Structure formats: C-alpha cells, structure tokens
Amino acid sequence: MPNILLTRVDNRLIHGQVGVTWVNHLGANLILVANDEVAADPVQQNLMDMVVPDAIQTRFFSIDKTIKVIHKAADRQKIFLVCRTPQDALRLVKGGVPIKELNIGNMHFSEGKEQIASTVSVDEDDKKTIRELLDLGIKVEVRRVPDERVEIDIKKFV
C-alpha cells in the first residue's frame, strides 16, 4: 500500500505553498504530480523542481502511469500527491489509487465558475465530481495552507 500522506488539487501544481509549506507540514519526501500535460513537458517540470528543496524528490506522471505504478512505491516514500483538477483526482480514485483525503487548495476563477472560497472557484462539472468523491468516502476539505482552518464546508456548495 503506497504511503500517500495527502492528495491536493491545485491548478498551479508545485509552487511555494506545495513545495515547502505543505511538504514540511506533512513530512513528505516525495511530491508526485499526476497530470497528463506536465508529464509530457520537461520545461514545466524543471520550473516546478526549482521551488522544491533538494532533499525532496519529485515525479511527474500521467494519470494513467500514476494508477499503474503507485502500488510499487517503497514504504520509505512519504508521498504528497498533487493533481490539477478534481476530475484528475476522481480518475485516480476510480483507477485504484488509495486516496482517503483530498485537500482543495486552488482552483482559479474563469468564465462559468462560481467562487466558493478565497482561492477556489467551481463549475457544475467540478461540483458533480466533488459530490462523487464525497460519495466514494473521500474526505474533501478546502484549505490553502496547513496552519489555517478549513475555509468552508464543501458539502454546502456541491
């Protein structure tokens, strides 16, 4: 069983909050980014690696590769799993990745989205996806950084 400490939805993927603040809080030694686009883009990977301390490993896998290899993770790997969208998280869960808790940290506002928290905006598909994750028994929270309290009760918005 892979040692997944937390799974986070953040459309920025790895940045200062993820690469330093969350990693230190969780005690993670591996950030696994599960995203099809970034898995195929070494430039984005290199930019994200710049904000991660040298002692922390990073992996950039497609959603399908994550599903295929996550169960081969070594016990010593303390994994912080990061994906861009709740839809990616749901694909991981449906693919057998043992996600118990989902932190939603950042989902940018765009046309057709409703802002439900300071850094989280959702459309109808996002709401449907989050409802499905909740129905599957996944604990879902909205929180930017570890030392702040959960910003909203997500169940009220989906």
JSON list of C-alpha atoms in Angstrom, two decimals:
[
{"chain": "A", "resi": 1, "resn": "MET", "atom": "CA", "xyz": [0.00, 0.00, 0.00]},
{"chain": "A", "resi": 2, "resn": "PRO", "atom": "CA", "xyz": [1.54, 3.35, -1.01]},
{"chain": "A", "resi": 3, "resn": "ASN", "atom": "CA", "xyz": [2.15, 5.82, 1.81]},
{"chain": "A", "resi": 4, "resn": "ILE", "atom": "CA", "xyz": [0.07, 8.74, 0.47]},
{"chain": "A", "resi": 5, "resn": "LEU", "atom": "CA", "xyz": [0.10, 11.41, 3.16]},
{"chain": "A", "resi": 6, "resn": "LEU", "atom": "CA", "xyz": [-2.29, 13.78, 1.37]},
{"chain": "A", "resi": 7, "resn": "THR", "atom": "CA", "xyz": [-3.68, 14.44, -2.08]},
{"chain": "A", "resi": 8, "resn": "ARG", "atom": "CA", "xyz": [-4.12, 18.06, -3.14]},
{"chain": "A", "resi": 9, "resn": "VAL", "atom": "CA", "xyz": [-5.95, 19.72, -6.01]},
{"chain": "A", "resi": 10, "resn": "ASP", "atom": "CA", "xyz": [-4.08, 22.84, -7.05]},
{"chain": "A", "resi": 11, "resn": "ASN", "atom": "CA", "xyz": [-4.18, 24.09, -10.61]},
{"chain": "A", "resi": 12, "resn": "ARG", "atom": "CA", "xyz": [-0.70, 25.58, -10.09]},
{"chain": "A", "resi": 13, "resn": "LEU", "atom": "CA", "xyz": [0.61, 22.13, -9.08]},
{"chain": "A", "resi": 14, "resn": "ILE", "atom": "CA", "xyz": [4.02, 22.73, -7.40]},
{"chain": "A", "resi": 15, "resn": "HIS", "atom": "CA", "xyz": [4.72, 26.25, -6.09]},
{"chain": "A", "resi": 16, "resn": "GLY", "atom": "CA", "xyz": [5.96, 27.66, -2.78]},
{"chain": "A", "resi": 17, "resn": "GLN", "atom": "CA", "xyz": [2.99, 26.52, -0.66]},
{"chain": "A", "resi": 18, "resn": "VAL", "atom": "CA", "xyz": [3.20, 22.99, -2.02]},
{"chain": "A", "resi": 19, "resn": "GLY", "atom": "CA", "xyz": [6.97, 22.66, -2.42]},
{"chain": "A", "resi": 20, "resn": "VAL", "atom": "CA", "xyz": [7.85, 24.00, 1.01]},
{"chain": "A", "resi": 21, "resn": "THR", "atom": "CA", "xyz": [4.95, 24.66, 3.40]},
{"chain": "A", "resi": 22, "resn": "TRP", "atom": "CA", "xyz": [2.86, 21.51, 2.81]},
{"chain": "A", "resi": 23, "resn": "VAL", "atom": "CA", "xyz": [5.89, 19.24, 2.36]},
{"chain": "A", "resi": 24, "resn": "ASN", "atom": "CA", "xyz": [7.33, 20.35, 5.71]},
{"chain": "A", "resi": 25, "resn": "HIS", "atom": "CA", "xyz": [3.96, 20.06, 7.47]},
{"chain": "A", "resi": 26, "resn": "LEU", "atom": "CA", "xyz": [3.32, 16.56, 6.13]},
{"chain": "A", "resi": 27, "resn": "GLY", "atom": "CA", "xyz": [6.87, 15.26, 6.44]},
{"chain": "A", "resi": 28, "resn": "ALA", "atom": "CA", "xyz": [6.73, 14.21, 2.79]},
{"chain": "A", "resi": 29, "resn": "ASN", "atom": "CA", "xyz": [9.89, 13.15, 0.96]},
{"chain": "A", "resi": 30, "resn": "LEU", "atom": "CA", "xyz": [8.25, 12.77, -2.47]},
{"chain": "A", "resi": 31, "resn": "ILE", "atom": "CA", "xyz": [5.92, 15.04, -4.40]},
{"chain": "A", "resi": 32, "resn": "LEU", "atom": "CA", "xyz": [4.14, 13.09, -7.12]},
{"chain": "A", "resi": 33, "resn": "VAL", "atom": "CA", "xyz": [2.45, 15.33, -9.68]},
{"chain": "A", "resi": 34, "resn": "ALA", "atom": "CA", "xyz": [-0.25, 13.38, -11.51]},
{"chain": "A", "resi": 35, "resn": "ASN", "atom": "CA", "xyz": [-1.04, 15.41, -14.62]},
{"chain": "A", "resi": 36, "resn": "ASP", "atom": "CA", "xyz": [-1.04, 14.38, -18.26]},
{"chain": "A", "resi": 37, "resn": "GLU", "atom": "CA", "xyz": [0.13, 17.74, -19.61]},
{"chain": "A", "resi": 38, "resn": "VAL", "atom": "CA", "xyz": [3.04, 18.26, -17.20]},
{"chain": "A", "resi": 39, "resn": "ALA", "atom": "CA", "xyz": [4.15, 14.63, -17.51]},
{"chain": "A", "resi": 40, "resn": "ALA", "atom": "CA", "xyz": [4.96, 15.40, -21.16]},
{"chain": "A", "resi": 41, "resn": "ASP", "atom": "CA", "xyz": [6.54, 18.84, -20.58]},
{"chain": "A", "resi": 42, "resn": "PRO", "atom": "CA", "xyz": [10.12, 18.91, -19.20]},
{"chain": "A", "resi": 43, "resn": "VAL", "atom": "CA", "xyz": [10.15, 22.72, -19.16]},
{"chain": "A", "resi": 44, "resn": "GLN", "atom": "CA", "xyz": [7.23, 22.87, -16.71]},
{"chain": "A", "resi": 45, "resn": "GLN", "atom": "CA", "xyz": [8.83, 20.07, -14.68]},
{"chain": "A", "resi": 46, "resn": "ASN", "atom": "CA", "xyz": [12.12, 21.96, -14.40]},
{"chain": "A", "resi": 47, "resn": "LEU", "atom": "CA", "xyz": [10.34, 25.15, -13.33]},
{"chain": "A", "resi": 48, "resn": "MET", "atom": "CA", "xyz": [8.45, 23.29, -10.60]},
{"chain": "A", "resi": 49, "resn": "ASP", "atom": "CA", "xyz": [11.59, 21.49, -9.42]},
{"chain": "A", "resi": 50, "resn": "MET", "atom": "CA", "xyz": [13.19, 24.90, -8.71]},
{"chain": "A", "resi": 51, "resn": "VAL", "atom": "CA", "xyz": [10.89, 25.54, -5.72]},
{"chain": "A", "resi": 52, "resn": "VAL", "atom": "CA", "xyz": [11.35, 22.11, -4.13]},
{"chain": "A", "resi": 53, "resn": "PRO", "atom": "CA", "xyz": [14.14, 21.60, -1.57]},
{"chain": "A", "resi": 54, "resn": "ASP", "atom": "CA", "xyz": [16.90, 19.23, -2.77]},
{"chain": "A", "resi": 55, "resn": "ALA", "atom": "CA", "xyz": [16.03, 16.65, -0.11]},
{"chain": "A", "resi": 56, "resn": "ILE", "atom": "CA", "xyz": [12.55, 16.19, -1.63]},
{"chain": "A", "resi": 57, "resn": "GLN", "atom": "CA", "xyz": [12.12, 14.01, -4.70]},
{"chain": "A", "resi": 58, "resn": "THR", "atom": "CA", "xyz": [9.64, 14.83, -7.44]},
{"chain": "A", "resi": 59, "resn": "ARG", "atom": "CA", "xyz": [7.92, 12.67, -10.01]},
{"chain": "A", "resi": 60, "resn": "PHE", "atom": "CA", "xyz": [5.78, 13.86, -12.89]},
{"chain": "A", "resi": 61, "resn": "PHE", "atom": "CA", "xyz": [3.47, 11.10, -14.11]},
{"chain": "A", "resi": 62, "resn": "SER", "atom": "CA", "xyz": [0.40, 10.98, -16.30]},
{"chain": "A", "resi": 63, "resn": "ILE", "atom": "CA", "xyz": [-2.82, 9.97, -14.56]},
{"chain": "A", "resi": 64, "resn": "ASP", "atom": "CA", "xyz": [-2.65, 6.51, -16.15]},
{"chain": "A", "resi": 65, "resn": "LYS", "atom": "CA", "xyz": [1.01, 5.99, -15.19]},
{"chain": "A", "resi": 66, "resn": "THR", "atom": "CA", "xyz": [0.26, 7.04, -11.62]},
{"chain": "A", "resi": 67, "resn": "ILE", "atom": "CA", "xyz": [-2.53, 4.45, -11.47]},
{"chain": "A", "resi": 68, "resn": "LYS", "atom": "CA", "xyz": [-0.18, 1.79, -12.87]},
{"chain": "A", "resi": 69, "resn": "VAL", "atom": "CA", "xyz": [2.86, 2.43, -10.65]},
{"chain": "A", "resi": 70, "resn": "ILE", "atom": "CA", "xyz": [1.63, 3.91, -7.35]},
{"chain": "A", "resi": 71, "resn": "HIS", "atom": "CA", "xyz": [1.30, 0.49, -5.75]},
{"chain": "A", "resi": 72, "resn": "LYS", "atom": "CA", "xyz": [5.00, -0.14, -6.42]},
{"chain": "A", "resi": 73, "resn": "ALA", "atom": "CA", "xyz": [6.02, 2.75, -4.16]},
{"chain": "A", "resi": 74, "resn": "ALA", "atom": "CA", "xyz": [8.51, 1.86, -1.46]},
{"chain": "A", "resi": 75, "resn": "ASP", "atom": "CA", "xyz": [7.42, 2.04, 2.17]},
{"chain": "A", "resi": 76, "resn": "ARG", "atom": "CA", "xyz": [10.04, 4.73, 2.81]},
{"chain": "A", "resi": 77, "resn": "GLN", "atom": "CA", "xyz": [8.38, 7.04, 0.27]},
{"chain": "A", "resi": 78, "resn": "LYS", "atom": "CA", "xyz": [6.11, 9.51, 2.04]},
{"chain": "A", "resi": 79, "resn": "ILE", "atom": "CA", "xyz": [4.03, 10.75, -0.86]},
{"chain": "A", "resi": 80, "resn": "PHE", "atom": "CA", "xyz": [2.35, 14.10, -1.31]},
{"chain": "A", "resi": 81, "resn": "LEU", "atom": "CA", "xyz": [0.16, 13.57, -4.39]},
{"chain": "A", "resi": 82, "resn": "VAL", "atom": "CA", "xyz": [-0.76, 16.71, -6.34]},
{"chain": "A", "resi": 83, "resn": "CYS", "atom": "CA", "xyz": [-3.16, 16.99, -9.26]},
{"chain": "A", "resi": 84, "resn": "ARG", "atom": "CA", "xyz": [-4.59, 19.91, -11.18]},
{"chain": "A", "resi": 85, "resn": "THR", "atom": "CA", "xyz": [-8.34, 19.22, -11.04]},
{"chain": "A", "resi": 86, "resn": "PRO", "atom": "CA", "xyz": [-10.89, 17.28, -9.01]},
{"chain": "A", "resi": 87, "resn": "GLN", "atom": "CA", "xyz": [-11.57, 15.32, -12.21]},
{"chain": "A", "resi": 88, "resn": "ASP", "atom": "CA", "xyz": [-7.96, 14.10, -12.18]},
{"chain": "A", "resi": 89, "resn": "ALA", "atom": "CA", "xyz": [-8.36, 13.11, -8.52]},
{"chain": "A", "resi": 90, "resn": "LEU", "atom": "CA", "xyz": [-11.52, 11.17, -9.34]},
{"chain": "A", "resi": 91, "resn": "ARG", "atom": "CA", "xyz": [-9.74, 9.35, -12.19]},
{"chain": "A", "resi": 92, "resn": "LEU", "atom": "CA", "xyz": [-7.03, 8.35, -9.72]},
{"chain": "A", "resi": 93, "resn": "VAL", "atom": "CA", "xyz": [-9.57, 7.07, -7.19]},
{"chain": "A", "resi": 94, "resn": "LYS", "atom": "CA", "xyz": [-11.50, 5.14, -9.85]},
{"chain": "A", "resi": 95, "resn": "GLY", "atom": "CA", "xyz": [-8.19, 3.69, -11.03]},
{"chain": "A", "resi": 96, "resn": "GLY", "atom": "CA", "xyz": [-7.50, 2.24, -7.61]},
{"chain": "A", "resi": 97, "resn": "VAL", "atom": "CA", "xyz": [-5.21, 4.87, -6.08]},
{"chain": "A", "resi": 98, "resn": "PRO", "atom": "CA", "xyz": [-5.92, 4.72, -2.32]},
{"chain": "A", "resi": 99, "resn": "ILE", "atom": "CA", "xyz": [-6.86, 8.34, -1.68]},
{"chain": "A", "resi": 100, "resn": "LYS", "atom": "CA", "xyz": [-8.60, 8.88, 1.65]},
{"chain": "A", "resi": 101, "resn": "GLU", "atom": "CA", "xyz": [-8.39, 12.65, 1.95]},
{"chain": "A", "resi": 102, "resn": "LEU", "atom": "CA", "xyz": [-8.45, 15.40, -0.69]},
{"chain": "A", "resi": 103, "resn": "ASN", "atom": "CA", "xyz": [-7.29, 18.94, 0.02]},
{"chain": "A", "resi": 104, "resn": "ILE", "atom": "CA", "xyz": [-8.52, 21.55, -2.44]},
{"chain": "A", "resi": 105, "resn": "GLY", "atom": "CA", "xyz": [-6.10, 24.44, -2.33]},
{"chain": "A", "resi": 106, "resn": "ASN", "atom": "CA", "xyz": [-6.52, 26.40, -5.52]},
{"chain": "A", "resi": 107, "resn": "MET", "atom": "CA", "xyz": [-8.91, 26.32, -8.46]},
{"chain": "A", "resi": 108, "resn": "HIS", "atom": "CA", "xyz": [-8.74, 29.54, -10.49]},
{"chain": "A", "resi": 109, "resn": "PHE", "atom": "CA", "xyz": [-11.82, 31.54, -11.36]},
{"chain": "A", "resi": 110, "resn": "SER", "atom": "CA", "xyz": [-12.84, 31.58, -15.03]},
{"chain": "A", "resi": 111, "resn": "GLU", "atom": "CA", "xyz": [-15.99, 32.24, -17.02]},
{"chain": "A", "resi": 112, "resn": "GLY", "atom": "CA", "xyz": [-18.81, 30.00, -15.83]},
{"chain": "A", "resi": 113, "resn": "LYS", "atom": "CA", "xyz": [-17.27, 29.30, -12.44]},
{"chain": "A", "resi": 114, "resn": "GLU", "atom": "CA", "xyz": [-18.62, 30.33, -9.06]},
{"chain": "A", "resi": 115, "resn": "GLN", "atom": "CA", "xyz": [-16.20, 31.44, -6.36]},
{"chain": "A", "resi": 116, "resn": "ILE", "atom": "CA", "xyz": [-16.91, 29.38, -3.22]},
{"chain": "A", "resi": 117, "resn": "ALA", "atom": "CA", "xyz": [-13.77, 30.23, -1.24]},
{"chain": "A", "resi": 118, "resn": "SER", "atom": "CA", "xyz": [-10.98, 32.79, -1.50]},
{"chain": "A", "resi": 119, "resn": "THR", "atom": "CA", "xyz": [-8.92, 30.61, -3.87]},
{"chain": "A", "resi": 120, "resn": "VAL", "atom": "CA", "xyz": [-11.48, 28.11, -5.12]},
{"chain": "A", "resi": 121, "resn": "SER", "atom": "CA", "xyz": [-13.97, 28.51, -7.96]},
{"chain": "A", "resi": 122, "resn": "VAL", "atom": "CA", "xyz": [-16.08, 25.69, -9.33]},
{"chain": "A", "resi": 123, "resn": "ASP", "atom": "CA", "xyz": [-18.40, 24.97, -12.23]},
{"chain": "A", "resi": 124, "resn": "GLU", "atom": "CA", "xyz": [-21.17, 22.36, -12.41]},
{"chain": "A", "resi": 125, "resn": "ASP", "atom": "CA", "xyz": [-18.77, 19.62, -13.53]},
{"chain": "A", "resi": 126, "resn": "ASP", "atom": "CA", "xyz": [-16.46, 20.37, -10.59]},
{"chain": "A", "resi": 127, "resn": "LYS", "atom": "CA", "xyz": [-19.43, 20.20, -8.19]},
{"chain": "A", "resi": 128, "resn": "LYS", "atom": "CA", "xyz": [-20.58, 16.90, -9.68]},
{"chain": "A", "resi": 129, "resn": "THR", "atom": "CA", "xyz": [-17.06, 15.49, -9.41]},
{"chain": "A", "resi": 130, "resn": "ILE", "atom": "CA", "xyz": [-16.60, 16.61, -5.81]},
{"chain": "A", "resi": 131, "resn": "ARG", "atom": "CA", "xyz": [-20.01, 15.12, -4.89]},
{"chain": "A", "resi": 132, "resn": "GLU", "atom": "CA", "xyz": [-18.89, 11.83, -6.43]},
{"chain": "A", "resi": 133, "resn": "LEU", "atom": "CA", "xyz": [-15.63, 11.90, -4.45]},
{"chain": "A", "resi": 134, "resn": "LEU", "atom": "CA", "xyz": [-17.61, 12.53, -1.25]},
{"chain": "A", "resi": 135, "resn": "ASP", "atom": "CA", "xyz": [-19.99, 9.69, -2.13]},
{"chain": "A", "resi": 136, "resn": "LEU", "atom": "CA", "xyz": [-16.96, 7.41, -2.51]},
{"chain": "A", "resi": 137, "resn": "GLY", "atom": "CA", "xyz": [-16.00, 8.18, 1.09]},
{"chain": "A", "resi": 138, "resn": "ILE", "atom": "CA", "xyz": [-13.20, 10.64, 0.36]},
{"chain": "A", "resi": 139, "resn": "LYS", "atom": "CA", "xyz": [-12.83, 13.40, 2.96]},
{"chain": "A", "resi": 140, "resn": "VAL", "atom": "CA", "xyz": [-12.71, 16.69, 1.00]},
{"chain": "A", "resi": 141, "resn": "GLU", "atom": "CA", "xyz": [-11.53, 19.97, 2.52]},
{"chain": "A", "resi": 142, "resn": "VAL", "atom": "CA", "xyz": [-10.76, 23.47, 1.23]},
{"chain": "A", "resi": 143, "resn": "ARG", "atom": "CA", "xyz": [-7.60, 24.85, 2.82]},
{"chain": "A", "resi": 144, "resn": "ARG", "atom": "CA", "xyz": [-4.74, 26.83, 1.29]},
{"chain": "A", "resi": 145, "resn": "VAL", "atom": "CA", "xyz": [-2.06, 26.19, 3.90]},
{"chain": "A", "resi": 146, "resn": "PRO", "atom": "CA", "xyz": [-1.78, 23.72, 6.79]},
{"chain": "A", "resi": 147, "resn": "ASP", "atom": "CA", "xyz": [-1.99, 26.23, 9.62]},
{"chain": "A", "resi": 148, "resn": "GLU", "atom": "CA", "xyz": [-5.28, 27.76, 8.58]},
{"chain": "A", "resi": 149, "resn": "ARG", "atom": "CA", "xyz": [-8.59, 26.21, 9.48]},
{"chain": "A", "resi": 150, "resn": "VAL", "atom": "CA", "xyz": [-10.76, 24.63, 6.82]},
{"chain": "A", "resi": 151, "resn": "GLU", "atom": "CA", "xyz": [-12.27, 27.59, 4.95]},
{"chain": "A", "resi": 152, "resn": "ILE", "atom": "CA", "xyz": [-15.72, 26.23, 4.03]},
{"chain": "A", "resi": 153, "resn": "ASP", "atom": "CA", "xyz": [-17.90, 23.18, 4.37]},
{"chain": "A", "resi": 154, "resn": "ILE", "atom": "CA", "xyz": [-17.63, 21.91, 0.80]},
{"chain": "A", "resi": 155, "resn": "LYS", "atom": "CA", "xyz": [-20.83, 19.87, 1.17]},
{"chain": "A", "resi": 156, "resn": "LYS", "atom": "CA", "xyz": [-22.84, 23.10, 1.24]},
{"chain": "A", "resi": 157, "resn": "PHE", "atom": "CA", "xyz": [-21.63, 24.06, -2.24]},
{"chain": "A", "resi": 158, "resn": "VAL", "atom": "CA", "xyz": [-21.83, 20.79, -4.11]}
]
